[in-house]
Coordinates of C-alpha atoms in Angstrom, one line a residue:
X1 CA 171.2 77.9 53.9
X2 CA 168.5 78.1 56.6
X3 CA 165.3 79.9 55.9
X4 CA 164.4 82.8 58.3
X5 CA 161.2 82.4 60.3
X6 CA 159.8 85.2 62.3
X7 CA 157.0 84.8 64.9
X8 CA 155.1 87.9 66.1
X9 CA 153.7 87.0 69.5
X10 CA 155.3 85.0 72.2
X11 CA 152.0 83.5 73.5
X12 CA 150.7 80.0 73.7
X13 CA 149.5 79.4 70.1
X14 CA 152.6 80.9 68.4
X15 CA 155.1 79.1 70.6
X16 CA 153.2 75.8 70.4
X17 CA 153.8 76.2 66.6
X18 CA 157.5 76.7 67.2
X19 CA 157.6 73.6 69.5
X20 CA 155.9 71.5 66.8
X21 CA 158.4 72.8 64.2
X22 CA 161.4 71.9 66.3
X23 CA 160.0 68.4 66.7
X24 CA 159.5 68.0 62.9
X25 CA 162.6 69.7 61.6
X26 CA 164.8 71.4 64.1
X27 CA 167.4 72.7 61.6
X28 CA 165.1 74.1 58.9
X29 CA 164.7 77.7 60.2
X30 CA 166.6 80.5 61.9
X31 CA 163.8 81.5 64.3
X32 CA 163.2 85.0 65.7
X33 CA 160.4 85.7 68.2
X34 CA 159.0 89.1 69.2
X35 CA 157.1 89.3 72.5
X36 CA 155.5 92.5 73.9
X37 CA 155.9 91.3 77.5
X38 CA 159.1 91.0 79.5
X39 CA 158.8 87.2 80.1
X40 CA 159.4 84.0 78.3
X41 CA 156.3 82.1 77.1
X42 CA 153.8 81.5 79.9
X43 CA 150.5 79.7 80.4
X44 CA 147.9 82.3 80.3
X45 CA 145.2 79.9 81.5
X46 CA 147.1 79.7 84.8
X47 CA 146.8 83.4 85.6
X48 CA 143.8 82.6 87.8
X49 CA 145.7 80.3 90.2
X50 CA 148.5 82.9 90.4
X51 CA 145.9 85.5 91.4
X52 CA 144.4 83.1 93.9
X53 CA 147.8 82.4 95.4
X54 CA 147.9 78.7 94.4
X55 CA 150.8 79.2 92.0
X56 CA 153.8 81.5 91.6
X57 CA 154.6 83.2 88.3
X58 CA 157.8 81.1 87.9
X59 CA 155.5 78.0 88.0
X60 CA 153.5 79.0 85.0
X61 CA 156.4 79.8 82.6
X62 CA 156.3 77.3 79.8
X63 CA 159.7 78.2 78.2
X64 CA 162.2 80.2 80.3
X65 CA 164.7 82.5 78.7
X66 CA 167.4 79.7 78.8
X67 CA 165.2 77.5 76.6
X68 CA 165.2 80.0 73.8
X69 CA 169.1 80.1 74.0
X70 CA 169.3 76.3 74.0
X71 CA 167.2 76.1 70.9
X72 CA 169.1 78.9 69.2
X73 CA 166.0 81.1 69.0
X74 CA 166.4 84.9 69.0
X75 CA 163.9 86.3 71.5
X76 CA 163.1 90.0 71.7
X77 CA 161.1 90.7 74.8
X78 CA 159.3 94.0 75.5
X79 CA 159.2 94.8 71.8
X80 CA 156.0 95.4 69.9
X81 CA 156.0 94.9 66.1
X82 CA 154.5 98.0 64.5
X83 CA 154.9 97.2 60.8
X84 CA 155.1 94.3 58.5
X85 CA 156.6 95.2 55.1
X86 CA 155.2 92.4 52.9
X87 CA 157.2 93.5 49.8
X88 CA 160.7 93.4 51.3
X89 CA 159.6 90.7 53.8
X90 CA 160.6 92.5 57.0
X91 CA 159.0 93.2 60.3
X92 CA 159.8 96.4 62.2
X93 CA 159.4 96.9 66.0
X94 CA 158.5 100.0 68.0
X95 CA 162.2 100.6 68.9
X96 CA 163.4 100.2 65.3
X97 CA 164.5 96.6 65.5
X98 CA 164.2 95.0 62.0
X99 CA 164.0 91.3 61.2
X100 CA 163.9 89.7 57.7
X101 CA 161.7 86.7 57.1
X102 CA 161.2 84.0 54.5
X103 CA 158.1 82.8 56.4
X104 CA 156.2 84.9 59.0
X105 CA 153.7 83.7 61.6
X106 CA 151.4 86.2 63.1
X107 CA 150.1 85.1 66.6
X108 CA 149.0 88.4 68.1
X109 CA 146.2 86.8 70.1
X110 CA 143.3 88.9 71.3
X111 CA 142.7 92.2 73.0
X112 CA 140.3 92.6 75.9
X113 CA 137.1 94.5 75.1
X114 CA 136.9 97.5 77.4
X115 CA 133.7 99.5 77.9
X116 CA 133.9 102.8 76.2
X117 CA 132.6 104.9 79.1
X118 CA 133.6 108.0 81.1
X119 CA 136.4 107.1 83.6
X120 CA 137.7 104.1 81.7
X121 CA 141.2 105.6 81.8
X122 CA 141.3 106.2 85.6
X123 CA 144.0 104.4 87.6
X124 CA 142.7 101.1 89.0
X125 CA 140.7 100.2 85.9
X126 CA 142.1 97.1 84.3
X127 CA 141.4 94.0 82.3
X128 CA 142.3 90.4 83.3
X129 CA 144.6 89.4 80.5
X130 CA 148.3 89.2 81.4
X131 CA 150.8 89.0 84.3
X132 CA 150.8 92.7 84.7
X133 CA 147.0 92.8 85.4
X134 CA 147.5 90.1 88.0
X135 CA 150.3 92.0 89.7
X136 CA 148.1 95.1 89.8
X137 CA 145.3 93.1 91.4
X138 CA 147.6 91.6 94.0
X139 CA 149.2 94.9 94.9
X140 CA 145.9 96.8 95.0
X141 CA 144.4 94.2 97.4
X142 CA 147.1 95.0 100.0
X143 CA 145.9 98.6 100.3
X144 CA 142.3 98.8 99.1
X145 CA 139.1 97.1 100.0
X146 CA 136.3 97.3 97.3
X147 CA 136.6 95.6 94.0
X148 CA 134.1 95.5 91.2
X149 CA 134.3 92.9 88.4
X150 CA 132.3 93.8 85.3
X151 CA 131.3 90.6 83.4
X152 CA 129.9 87.4 84.8
X153 CA 131.6 85.1 82.3
X154 CA 134.4 82.6 83.1
X155 CA 137.2 85.2 83.4
X156 CA 135.1 87.6 85.4
X157 CA 134.3 84.9 88.0
X158 CA 137.9 83.7 88.1
X159 CA 139.0 87.3 88.8
X160 CA 136.3 87.8 91.4
X161 CA 137.3 84.6 93.2
X162 CA 141.0 85.5 93.2
X163 CA 140.3 89.0 94.5
X164 CA 138.2 87.6 97.3
X165 CA 141.0 85.2 98.3
X166 CA 143.3 88.3 98.3
X167 CA 141.0 89.8 100.9
X168 CA 138.8 92.3 98.9
X169 CA 135.1 92.8 99.0
X170 CA 134.0 91.8 95.5
X171 CA 130.8 92.5 93.5
X172 CA 130.3 91.1 90.1
X173 CA 128.3 93.3 87.7
X174 CA 126.6 91.5 84.9
X175 CA 124.3 92.8 82.1
X176 CA 122.0 89.8 81.8
X177 CA 120.5 87.4 84.3
X178 CA 122.7 84.3 83.3
X179 CA 126.2 83.9 84.5
X180 CA 128.6 82.2 82.1
X181 CA 126.0 82.1 79.3
X182 CA 128.5 80.5 76.9
X183 CA 128.7 77.4 79.1
X184 CA 125.6 77.4 81.3
X185 CA 121.8 77.6 81.0
X186 CA 119.6 79.6 83.4
X187 CA 119.1 76.7 85.9
X188 CA 122.8 75.9 86.1
X189 CA 123.7 79.6 86.3
X190 CA 121.3 80.0 89.3
X191 CA 123.0 77.1 91.1
X192 CA 126.4 78.6 90.5
X193 CA 125.3 82.0 91.7
X194 CA 123.9 80.5 95.0
X195 CA 127.1 78.6 95.6
X196 CA 129.3 81.7 95.0
X197 CA 127.0 83.9 97.2
X198 CA 127.5 81.3 100.0
X199 CA 131.3 81.9 99.6
X200 CA 130.8 85.7 100.0
X201 CA 130.6 87.0 96.4
X202 CA 128.0 89.6 95.6
X203 CA 126.2 89.9 92.3
X204 CA 124.4 92.8 90.6
X205 CA 122.6 91.1 87.7
X206 CA 120.9 93.0 84.9
X207 CA 123.0 96.0 85.6
X208 CA 124.5 98.3 82.9
X209 CA 127.5 100.4 83.8
X210 CA 127.2 104.1 82.8
X211 CA 130.4 105.7 84.2
X212 CA 133.4 105.3 86.5
X213 CA 134.0 108.2 88.8
X214 CA 137.1 109.5 90.6
X215 CA 139.8 112.2 90.3
X216 CA 142.9 110.2 89.4
X217 CA 142.0 106.8 90.8
X218 CA 138.6 105.2 90.4
X219 CA 136.4 105.7 93.4
X220 CA 132.9 104.8 92.3
X221 CA 130.9 103.0 89.6
X222 CA 127.6 104.5 88.4
X223 CA 124.9 102.4 86.8
X224 CA 122.4 103.4 84.1
X225 CA 119.6 103.3 86.8
X226 CA 121.4 106.1 88.6
X227 CA 122.7 104.0 91.5
X228 CA 126.3 104.1 92.6
X229 CA 128.8 101.9 94.5
X230 CA 132.2 102.4 96.0
X231 CA 135.0 100.9 93.9
X232 CA 138.8 101.0 94.4
X233 CA 139.5 98.6 91.6
X234 CA 137.4 97.8 88.5
X235 CA 138.3 94.7 86.4
X236 CA 136.6 94.6 83.0
X237 CA 136.1 91.0 81.9
X238 CA 133.5 91.4 79.2
X239 CA 135.2 89.5 76.4
X240 CA 138.0 89.6 73.9
X241 CA 138.3 90.2 70.2
X242 CA 141.0 89.1 67.7
X243 CA 144.0 91.5 67.7
X244 CA 144.2 92.3 64.0
X245 CA 145.4 95.9 64.1
X246 CA 149.0 95.1 62.9
X247 CA 147.9 92.7 60.2
X248 CA 145.2 95.0 58.9
X249 CA 147.5 98.0 58.8
X250 CA 150.1 95.9 56.9
X251 CA 147.6 94.8 54.2
X252 CA 147.0 91.2 55.4
X253 CA 143.4 90.4 54.6
X254 CA 141.2 90.4 57.7
X255 CA 137.5 90.2 58.5
X256 CA 136.7 89.9 62.3
X257 CA 140.0 88.0 62.5
X258 CA 143.0 87.4 60.1
X259 CA 141.6 85.3 57.3
X260 CA 143.3 81.9 57.0
X261 CA 142.8 78.7 54.9
X262 CA 142.8 75.1 56.1
X263 CA 146.7 75.3 56.3
X264 CA 146.6 78.5 58.5
X265 CA 148.0 80.4 55.5
X266 CA 146.8 84.0 55.0
X267 CA 146.1 85.5 51.6
X268 CA 149.8 86.4 51.5
X269 CA 151.5 83.1 50.8
X270 CA 154.6 83.8 52.9
X271 CA 152.5 84.7 56.0
X272 CA 150.7 82.3 58.3
X273 CA 148.6 83.1 61.4
X274 CA 147.5 81.0 64.4
X275 CA 145.5 81.4 67.5
X276 CA 143.0 83.9 68.8
X277 CA 143.8 86.4 66.1
X278 CA 142.6 84.2 63.2
X279 CA 139.3 83.6 61.5
X280 CA 138.9 80.2 59.9
X281 CA 135.7 79.5 57.9
X282 CA 133.8 82.3 59.6
X283 CA 134.9 81.2 63.1
X284 CA 137.2 82.8 65.7
X285 CA 138.7 80.9 68.7
X286 CA 139.1 81.3 72.4
X287 CA 139.8 77.9 73.8
X288 CA 143.2 76.2 73.9
X289 CA 142.4 72.9 72.2
X290 CA 141.7 74.4 68.7
X291 CA 144.8 76.6 69.0
X292 CA 147.0 73.7 69.6
X293 CA 145.5 71.8 66.7
X294 CA 146.2 74.9 64.5
X295 CA 149.8 75.0 65.7
X296 CA 150.3 71.4 64.6
X297 CA 148.8 71.9 61.1
X298 CA 150.7 75.2 60.6
X299 CA 154.0 73.6 61.6
X300 CA 153.4 70.7 59.2
X301 CA 153.0 73.1 56.3
X302 CA 156.0 75.2 57.2
X303 CA 158.2 72.1 57.0
X304 CA 156.6 71.2 53.6
X305 CA 154.9 68.1 55.0
X306 CA 151.6 69.6 54.0
X307 CA 149.4 66.7 54.8
X308 CA 147.3 68.0 57.6
X309 CA 144.4 70.4 57.2
X310 CA 142.7 72.2 60.0
X311 CA 139.1 71.3 60.6
X312 CA 137.2 73.1 63.4
X313 CA 135.0 70.6 65.2
X314 CA 132.4 70.6 68.0
X315 CA 134.4 71.5 71.1
X316 CA 133.6 70.7 74.6
X317 CA 134.4 72.9 77.6
X318 CA 135.6 71.3 80.8
X319 CA 136.2 73.8 83.5
X320 CA 136.8 74.1 87.1
X321 CA 135.6 77.6 88.1
X322 CA 136.3 78.7 91.6
X323 CA 136.3 75.0 92.6
X324 CA 133.1 74.1 90.8
X325 CA 133.3 71.5 88.0
X326 CA 131.5 72.2 84.7
X327 CA 131.3 70.4 81.4
X328 CA 129.3 71.6 78.3
X329 CA 129.2 70.8 74.6
X330 CA 127.1 71.2 71.5
X331 CA 123.6 72.8 71.7
X332 CA 123.0 72.6 75.4
X333 CA 120.1 75.1 75.4
X334 CA 118.0 73.0 73.1
X335 CA 116.4 74.5 70.0
X336 CA 113.0 73.7 68.5
X337 CA 112.3 70.1 67.8
X338 CA 114.7 68.8 70.5
X339 CA 113.9 67.0 73.8
X340 CA 115.6 67.9 77.0
X341 CA 116.4 65.4 79.8
X342 CA 117.4 66.8 83.2
X343 CA 118.6 65.4 86.5
X344 CA 118.8 67.9 89.4
X345 CA 119.9 67.5 93.0
X346 CA 119.8 71.0 94.4
X347 CA 121.0 70.0 97.8
X348 CA 124.2 68.6 96.4
X349 CA 124.5 71.3 93.7
X350 CA 124.4 68.8 90.9
X351 CA 122.6 69.4 87.6
X352 CA 122.8 67.3 84.4
X353 CA 121.1 68.0 81.1
X354 CA 121.1 66.3 77.8
X355 CA 119.5 67.7 74.7
X356 CA 118.3 65.0 72.3
X357 CA 116.9 64.8 68.8
X358 CA 115.8 61.6 67.1
X359 CA 117.6 59.6 69.8
X360 CA 120.9 61.4 69.2
X361 CA 122.6 63.6 71.8
X362 CA 122.9 67.2 70.5
X363 CA 124.1 68.9 73.6
X364 CA 125.4 68.3 77.1
X365 CA 125.6 70.4 80.3
X366 CA 126.9 69.0 83.5
X367 CA 127.3 71.1 86.6
X368 CA 128.9 70.0 89.9
X369 CA 129.5 66.4 88.7
X370 CA 131.3 65.9 85.4
X371 CA 132.7 62.4 85.5
X372 CA 130.6 61.3 82.5
X373 CA 131.4 64.3 80.4
X374 CA 133.7 62.7 78.0
X375 CA 131.5 59.6 77.6
X376 CA 128.5 61.7 76.7
X377 CA 130.7 63.7 74.4
X378 CA 131.9 60.6 72.5
X379 CA 128.2 59.6 72.1
X380 CA 127.6 63.1 70.7
X381 CA 130.5 63.2 68.3
X382 CA 130.1 59.6 67.1
X383 CA 126.3 60.2 66.5
X384 CA 125.4 57.1 68.5
X385 CA 121.7 56.1 68.8
X386 CA 120.9 56.1 72.5
X387 CA 117.4 54.6 72.2
X388 CA 118.2 51.5 74.3
X389 CA 119.8 53.5 77.2
X390 CA 117.5 56.5 77.3
X391 CA 115.8 55.5 80.6
X392 CA 119.0 55.5 82.6
X393 CA 121.4 57.5 80.6
X394 CA 121.5 60.4 83.1
X395 CA 122.8 58.0 85.7
X396 CA 126.0 57.8 83.7
X397 CA 128.4 55.3 82.0
X398 CA 129.0 52.9 85.0
X399 CA 125.3 52.5 85.5
X400 CA 124.6 51.7 81.8
X401 CA 127.5 49.4 81.5
X402 CA 126.6 47.6 84.7
X403 CA 123.1 47.1 83.3
X404 CA 124.4 45.9 80.0
X405 CA 127.0 43.7 81.6

């Protein structure tokens, strides 16, 4: 008799767990998946290229509807689970659909943080989170001119770039003076801003939004200093937080995220959780690499091959934002007691920075030229003493190996 497995959330982390399960033990479970959107599982990271017109929606689907049928998986699209009954081991969706489970995986992802300001519910105010948001942006660009993106992080800049390609005038509003502060320091952020301004993007740094104005549709944005700007579309890209509402309401233990142990099990033994909704050893997650690692470990335990345990490690971020390459890892700002080595070629928009302590690399930041990112990262993770290559380490791996060879 097969066990029943239910997955809440048809996104990347949850479906990667199902993929891993099918590899390990394709016949162990009868699998049912609930997805709130009308599509199969798609690659959320590729929403920016869809917005920029480089990809079609059909090209970013990971598993089409046929795939679910071929793998004998019951997929409910457009259904949001509203209740988990932990006693009778059932999940109930908003339309009354009920599914029994022996094992449950919660993969509800994250929800965009929206500014709680007057006008936030006007038409034309959206986040940048799913296919629907992208469709709204593409449609709006056909008939309207002025777009404001609130948030100068990775997603905000990707949204702004895509909207520019769609023909809108775009201004990015950012609370601080540093763009992409999770990945860049001030010098690299300034380089990025110059490059994006050359492409036609405008920036309002150190600006706090006070209200959005308009009758039914947004027409203007007002800042705390009293100034105003025309806006036909406002995209809020100020971050995400774990989507734990369902878990919390159902009595699954949560803090900032759903609490899981090293096997991705929650405090309820029949329930697991993976992805952006979880909190593991005080950490929450936003990048894909750790989510895929979690999927592997979770699948291992579900098929009773419980050997793996999830360890969150130093992660590196390698990105191509609006055509600019970045790589950062570790403590790239540099705390007290560290030394900083910098190479900068402003004309070519290249900036490299290594943070070093006792001849060990503690942090890496590469802007515009990232070929040596993984090499520096392996020196960091392996804790390799770099005393004998300090003088030339910023010139990269080929240079060093050429010298040593």
